[in-house]
Tab-separated table of C-alpha atoms in Angstrom:
chain	number	residue	atom	x	y	z
A	1073	MET	CA	23.242	-15.041	-11.026
A	1074	THR	CA	26.243	-16.691	-13.273
A	1075	GLN	CA	29.708	-16.001	-12.243
A	1076	PRO	CA	31.456	-12.686	-13.046
A	1077	SER	CA	33.887	-11.780	-15.043
A	1078	LYS	CA	37.079	-9.629	-14.503
A	1079	LYS	CA	37.804	-7.182	-17.229
A	1080	THR	CA	41.293	-4.900	-17.191
A	1081	ILE	CA	40.121	-1.385	-18.986
A	1082	LYS	CA	42.196	-1.148	-22.445
A	1083	GLU	CA	43.662	1.925	-23.020
A	1084	MET	CA	41.246	4.104	-24.526
A	1085	PRO	CA	40.814	7.913	-26.058
A	1086	ILE	CA	39.653	9.890	-22.158
A	1087	HIS	CA	38.478	13.188	-21.756
A	1088	SER	CA	40.912	13.905	-18.131
A	1089	THR	CA	43.792	13.140	-17.239
A	1090	ASP	CA	43.174	12.880	-14.075
A	1091	ILE	CA	43.407	9.791	-12.696
A	1092	THR	CA	44.173	9.424	-9.153
A	1093	ILE	CA	42.039	7.501	-7.876
A	1094	PRO	CA	39.809	8.873	-4.757
A	1095	ASP	CA	40.182	7.305	-1.165
A	1096	GLY	CA	37.244	4.922	-0.395
A	1097	ILE	CA	37.314	3.446	-4.151
A	1098	ASN	CA	38.564	0.450	-5.076
A	1099	LYS	CA	40.533	0.314	-8.004
A	1100	THR	CA	38.692	-3.110	-9.327
A	1101	LEU	CA	34.935	-2.503	-9.298
A	1102	ARG	CA	32.159	-4.824	-9.324
A	1103	ILE	CA	29.359	-4.296	-12.003
A	1104	ALA	CA	26.055	-5.457	-12.296
A	1105	TYR	CA	24.603	-5.944	-15.915
A	1106	VAL	CA	21.467	-7.392	-18.078
A	1107	ASP	CA	21.431	-9.418	-21.758
A	1108	GLU	CA	20.072	-6.158	-23.665
A	1109	PRO	CA	21.983	-4.890	-26.718
A	1110	PRO	CA	23.283	-2.933	-27.818
A	1111	PHE	CA	23.077	-1.161	-24.519
A	1112	TYR	CA	24.875	-4.789	-22.504
A	1113	TRP	CA	25.566	-7.932	-23.164
A	1114	THR	CA	27.971	-10.989	-23.574
A	1115	GLU	CA	29.504	-12.112	-25.468
A	1116	HIS	CA	32.208	-14.630	-26.348
A	1117	ASN	CA	34.892	-12.943	-25.951
A	1118	GLY	CA	34.075	-10.119	-22.525
A	1119	VAL	CA	30.610	-7.700	-21.775
A	1120	LYS	CA	30.295	-5.197	-24.914
A	1121	GLY	CA	27.830	-2.641	-25.276
A	1122	ALA	CA	27.571	1.078	-25.167
A	1123	ASP	CA	26.655	1.203	-21.394
A	1124	ILE	CA	30.025	-0.742	-20.702
A	1125	GLU	CA	31.482	1.744	-22.827
A	1126	LEU	CA	30.610	4.536	-21.334
A	1127	ALA	CA	30.951	2.974	-18.320
A	1128	GLU	CA	34.984	2.099	-18.893
A	1129	ALA	CA	36.083	6.029	-19.947
A	1130	ILE	CA	34.178	6.972	-17.241
A	1131	LEU	CA	35.628	4.840	-14.359
A	1132	GLN	CA	38.724	4.767	-15.919
A	1133	ALA	CA	39.310	8.705	-15.954
A	1134	ILE	CA	38.601	8.223	-12.035
A	1135	GLY	CA	41.858	6.232	-12.270
A	1136	VAL	CA	39.427	1.947	-11.435
A	1137	SER	CA	42.263	-0.246	-14.068
A	1138	SER	CA	39.292	-3.453	-13.674
A	1139	ILE	CA	36.279	-4.080	-13.932
A	1140	GLU	CA	33.959	-7.356	-12.572
A	1141	TYR	CA	31.414	-8.078	-14.169
A	1142	HIS	CA	28.247	-9.770	-12.751
A	1143	LEU	CA	25.097	-11.291	-15.191
A	1144	VAL	CA	21.678	-10.903	-13.435
A	1145	THR	CA	18.485	-10.357	-13.906
A	1146	PHE	CA	17.254	-6.738	-14.162
A	1147	ASP	CA	14.858	-7.515	-11.040
A	1148	GLU	CA	18.189	-8.144	-9.298
A	1149	LEU	CA	19.971	-5.136	-10.122
A	1150	LEU	CA	18.438	-2.607	-7.253
A	1151	PRO	CA	18.521	-5.139	-4.174
A	1152	GLY	CA	21.807	-6.280	-5.090
A	1153	VAL	CA	23.920	-2.702	-5.435
A	1154	GLN	CA	22.092	-1.967	-2.146
A	1155	ALA	CA	23.004	-4.520	-0.729
A	1156	GLY	CA	27.417	-4.187	-1.027
A	1157	LYS	CA	27.121	-6.955	-4.225
A	1158	TRP	CA	28.482	-5.267	-6.527
A	1159	ASP	CA	29.224	-1.380	-6.796
A	1160	MET	CA	27.519	0.058	-9.822
A	1161	ASN	CA	24.959	-0.628	-11.764
A	1162	VAL	CA	24.311	-0.087	-15.729
A	1163	PRO	CA	21.859	2.701	-16.631
A	1164	ILE	CA	18.520	2.107	-16.128
A	1165	PHE	CA	15.910	4.313	-16.519
A	1166	VAL	CA	15.202	7.056	-13.465
A	1167	THR	CA	11.957	6.623	-11.577
A	1168	ALA	CA	10.954	7.818	-8.600
A	1169	GLU	CA	10.058	4.473	-6.903
A	1170	ARG	CA	13.496	3.405	-7.647
A	1171	ALA	CA	15.033	6.450	-5.952
A	1172	LYS	CA	13.758	5.340	-3.102
A	1173	ASP	CA	16.363	2.441	-3.420
A	1174	VAL	CA	18.937	3.819	-5.259
A	1175	ASP	CA	20.195	7.166	-5.623
A	1176	PHE	CA	20.909	7.208	-9.450
A	1177	SER	CA	23.910	8.809	-11.513
A	1178	ILE	CA	23.106	11.963	-13.412
A	1179	PRO	CA	21.636	11.303	-16.864
A	1180	VAL	CA	23.544	8.706	-19.399
A	1181	TRP	CA	20.542	8.743	-21.800
A	1182	SER	CA	17.056	9.271	-23.012
A	1183	LEU	CA	14.880	6.844	-25.083
A	1184	GLY	CA	11.319	5.773	-26.131
A	1185	ASP	CA	10.048	3.144	-26.629
A	1186	GLY	CA	7.888	0.945	-28.949
A	1187	PHE	CA	7.190	-2.613	-29.279
A	1188	VAL	CA	8.682	-4.603	-31.739
A	1189	VAL	CA	6.626	-7.531	-33.331
A	1190	GLN	CA	6.318	-10.398	-35.639
A	1191	LYS	CA	7.261	-8.830	-39.556
A	1192	GLY	CA	4.283	-6.440	-41.673
A	1193	ASN	CA	3.027	-6.409	-37.716
A	1194	PRO	CA	0.029	-9.013	-38.424
A	1195	LYS	CA	-2.202	-6.998	-35.602
A	1196	ALA	CA	-1.561	-3.655	-36.068
A	1197	LEU	CA	0.046	-3.425	-32.681
A	1198	ALA	CA	1.435	-0.013	-32.548
A	1199	ALA	CA	0.241	0.823	-28.949
A	1200	TYR	CA	-0.488	-0.338	-25.456
A	1201	GLU	CA	-4.304	0.611	-26.269
A	1202	ASP	CA	-4.138	-1.529	-28.889
A	1203	ILE	CA	-3.102	-4.581	-26.834
A	1204	LEU	CA	-6.660	-3.549	-24.895
A	1205	LYS	CA	-8.357	-3.551	-28.309
A	1206	SER	CA	-7.005	-7.579	-29.877
A	1207	ASN	CA	-8.708	-9.726	-26.811
A	1208	ASP	CA	-6.469	-12.029	-28.020
A	1209	ALA	CA	-2.919	-10.566	-28.443
A	1210	MET	CA	-0.234	-11.592	-26.021
A	1211	LEU	CA	2.157	-8.653	-24.801
A	1212	GLY	CA	6.308	-9.586	-23.739
A	1213	LEU	CA	7.217	-7.705	-20.865
A	1214	ILE	CA	10.058	-8.457	-18.496
A	1215	PRO	CA	9.139	-7.270	-14.806
A	1216	GLY	CA	10.346	-4.547	-13.186
A	1217	GLN	CA	11.084	-2.812	-16.503
A	1218	ILE	CA	8.886	0.537	-17.076
A	1219	GLN	CA	7.693	-0.905	-19.602
A	1220	PHE	CA	5.403	-3.333	-17.485
A	1221	ASP	CA	4.253	-0.011	-15.163
A	1222	ALA	CA	2.853	2.045	-18.757
A	1223	ALA	CA	1.093	-1.334	-19.992
A	1224	LYS	CA	-0.256	-1.861	-16.421
A	1225	LEU	CA	-1.213	2.033	-15.699
A	1226	ALA	CA	-3.021	1.848	-20.420
A	1227	GLY	CA	-5.203	-0.982	-18.630
A	1228	VAL	CA	-3.393	-4.075	-20.171
A	1229	SER	CA	-4.850	-7.087	-18.148
A	1230	ASP	CA	-3.056	-9.879	-16.852
A	1231	ASN	CA	-4.501	-12.379	-19.170
A	1232	GLN	CA	-2.962	-10.670	-21.935
A	1233	ILE	CA	0.655	-10.272	-19.977
A	1234	ILE	CA	3.391	-12.597	-20.339
A	1235	LEU	CA	6.312	-12.086	-18.180
A	1236	PHE	CA	10.235	-13.418	-18.913
A	1237	LYS	CA	13.635	-12.946	-17.289
A	1238	ASN	CA	14.943	-11.319	-20.345
A	1239	GLN	CA	15.853	-10.389	-23.400
A	1240	PRO	CA	16.464	-13.320	-25.015
A	1241	GLU	CA	13.264	-14.955	-23.434
A	1242	ALA	CA	11.239	-12.051	-24.809
A	1243	ILE	CA	12.725	-12.588	-28.105
A	1244	ALA	CA	12.285	-16.453	-28.693
A	1245	ALA	CA	9.152	-16.177	-28.066
A	1246	LEU	CA	8.393	-14.001	-30.080
A	1247	LEU	CA	9.739	-15.729	-32.831
A	1248	SER	CA	7.822	-18.929	-32.377
A	1249	GLY	CA	4.475	-16.885	-32.137
A	1250	LYS	CA	3.969	-17.061	-27.834
A	1251	ILE	CA	3.441	-13.644	-27.935
A	1252	ASP	CA	2.829	-10.583	-30.529
A	1253	ALA	CA	4.968	-7.871	-29.043
A	1254	PHE	CA	7.846	-7.063	-26.499
A	1255	ALA	CA	7.887	-3.723	-25.423
A	1256	ALA	CA	11.080	-2.310	-24.159
A	1257	THR	CA	13.137	0.822	-25.901
A	1258	THR	CA	13.515	2.083	-29.666
A	1259	VAL	CA	17.146	1.953	-29.569
A	1260	GLY	CA	17.058	-1.803	-28.386
A	1261	ASN	CA	14.716	-2.618	-30.334
A	1262	THR	CA	16.230	-1.954	-33.691
A	1263	ALA	CA	19.182	-4.228	-32.312
A	1264	ILE	CA	16.910	-6.942	-32.361
A	1265	VAL	CA	15.814	-6.382	-35.565
A	1266	ASN	CA	19.256	-6.118	-36.975
A	1267	THR	CA	20.082	-9.786	-35.760
A	1268	HIS	CA	16.494	-11.025	-36.631
A	1269	PRO	CA	15.115	-10.037	-40.176
A	1270	GLU	CA	11.521	-11.968	-39.426
A	1271	LEU	CA	10.900	-8.899	-36.836
A	1272	GLU	CA	10.167	-5.356	-37.474
A	1273	THR	CA	10.016	-2.072	-34.821
A	1274	VAL	CA	7.026	0.246	-34.033
A	1275	PRO	CA	8.447	2.897	-32.260
A	1276	PHE	CA	5.643	5.125	-30.284
A	1277	GLU	CA	4.249	8.034	-31.473
A	1278	ASN	CA	6.102	10.480	-29.320
A	1279	ASN	CA	3.926	13.386	-26.887
A	1280	LYS	CA	5.385	15.941	-26.988
A	1281	GLU	CA	3.526	16.675	-23.173
A	1282	ILE	CA	5.407	14.065	-21.876
A	1283	LYS	CA	9.101	14.344	-21.322
A	1284	ILE	CA	11.067	11.144	-22.304
A	1285	PRO	CA	12.304	8.996	-20.160
A	1286	VAL	CA	16.015	9.146	-18.996
A	1287	GLY	CA	18.598	6.389	-17.683
A	1288	ALA	CA	21.554	6.507	-15.173
A	1289	PHE	CA	24.298	4.008	-13.465
A	1290	SER	CA	22.464	3.295	-9.845
A	1291	PHE	CA	24.497	3.424	-6.587
A	1292	SER	CA	23.826	1.972	-2.775
A	1293	LYS	CA	22.761	5.376	-0.525
A	1294	ASP	CA	25.904	4.555	1.556
A	1295	ASN	CA	28.618	4.320	-1.565
A	1296	GLN	CA	28.216	8.384	-2.603
A	1297	VAL	CA	32.152	8.970	-2.837
A	1298	LEU	CA	31.653	6.594	-5.826
A	1299	LEU	CA	28.871	8.103	-7.204
A	1300	GLN	CA	30.392	12.031	-6.846
A	1301	ALA	CA	33.149	10.382	-8.569
A	1302	VAL	CA	30.914	9.289	-11.716
A	1303	ASN	CA	29.035	12.362	-12.232
A	1304	LYS	CA	32.366	14.821	-11.913
A	1305	GLN	CA	33.380	12.299	-14.685
A	1306	LEU	CA	30.043	12.361	-16.916
A	1307	ARG	CA	30.011	16.278	-15.902
A	1308	LYS	CA	32.770	16.488	-18.913
A	1309	TYR	CA	32.280	13.481	-21.130
A	1310	LEU	CA	29.497	13.418	-21.610
A	1311	GLY	CA	28.178	15.197	-24.973
A	1312	SER	CA	31.725	14.968	-26.086
A	1313	GLU	CA	33.019	14.125	-29.309
A	1314	ASN	CA	34.399	11.024	-28.135
A	1315	HIS	CA	31.535	10.529	-26.370
A	1316	ARG	CA	29.026	10.445	-29.550
A	1317	THR	CA	31.496	8.903	-32.140
A	1318	ASN	CA	31.628	5.499	-29.477
A	1319	MET	CA	27.743	5.767	-28.628
A	1320	ALA	CA	26.942	5.893	-32.442
A	1321	LYS	CA	28.312	2.869	-33.515
A	1322	TYR	CA	26.063	1.182	-31.452
A	1323	GLY	CA	22.943	2.577	-32.913
A	1324	ILE	CA	22.810	5.983	-29.839
A	1325	THR	CA	23.471	9.630	-31.964
A	1326	LYS	CA	21.905	13.410	-31.718
A	1327	ALA	CA	18.209	12.274	-30.535
A	1328	GLU	CA	19.175	9.916	-27.393
A	1329	ILE	CA	22.339	12.529	-25.860
A	1330	ASP	CA	21.002	15.503	-26.767
A	1331	GLY	CA	18.149	15.183	-24.401
A	1332	ILE	CA	20.107	14.580	-21.424
A	1333	VAL	CA	22.777	17.294	-22.311
A	1334	PRO	CA	21.005	20.298	-24.858
A	1335	GLY	CA	23.434	22.254	-27.013
A	1336	GLY	CA	26.182	19.028	-26.784
A	1337	SER	CA	27.467	19.723	-23.574
A	1338	ILE	CA	27.058	19.640	-19.353
A	1339	LYS	CA	27.356	22.715	-17.555
């Protein structure tokens, strides 16, 4: 884990004027994140991303004045927040297994998955089953993410999987030809391709019978005061014009928002 960086929350349009911080919540909060654009990533001048903006808007509305960001690996997120190393995690996919260890906020987005492949998709990989059909195809995954579980459920064997600790390592392997595909969210994959024109995205075909997974902030089960305060502000903010405008800058649009705020607002 790298040294945390501290950021004062800037003044920005907020949906609520109630900034009296609830008892039990510190004015400086600690958030753990990983490098996965466009949701969260590190730049020379600080931490950026759609979910970073969302966290700052919600926490400012609660009364938090500064955030200490901790860059970690994906598999450190849940144990770290459980152990009290930080107060909350950036949004990740909600699963029943993860909910045994942490409490999730209400959902903040719903996202489909897909592959990033070399331009032209030389091995015609459009689903996990295609990895199986191609004896020499190698799939890049990050342990602990739901794409790993999905690949294993589809029958992809260990000898066709290479694990990476983070997205930049996986993309470097794809560019060098060490792997043939990297599985992640379609929104995230679009961000990758925008900076690597030699790659392309292959969205998975949506099965209408299967509900698209949702993501949410996560907290220690002992931190109910912060969870409830975050949920209160999320219910006011999600689906608002300000929320949609801020998310659209990162490629998160109606498709990803309306799945968690039918009709444009949470009741």
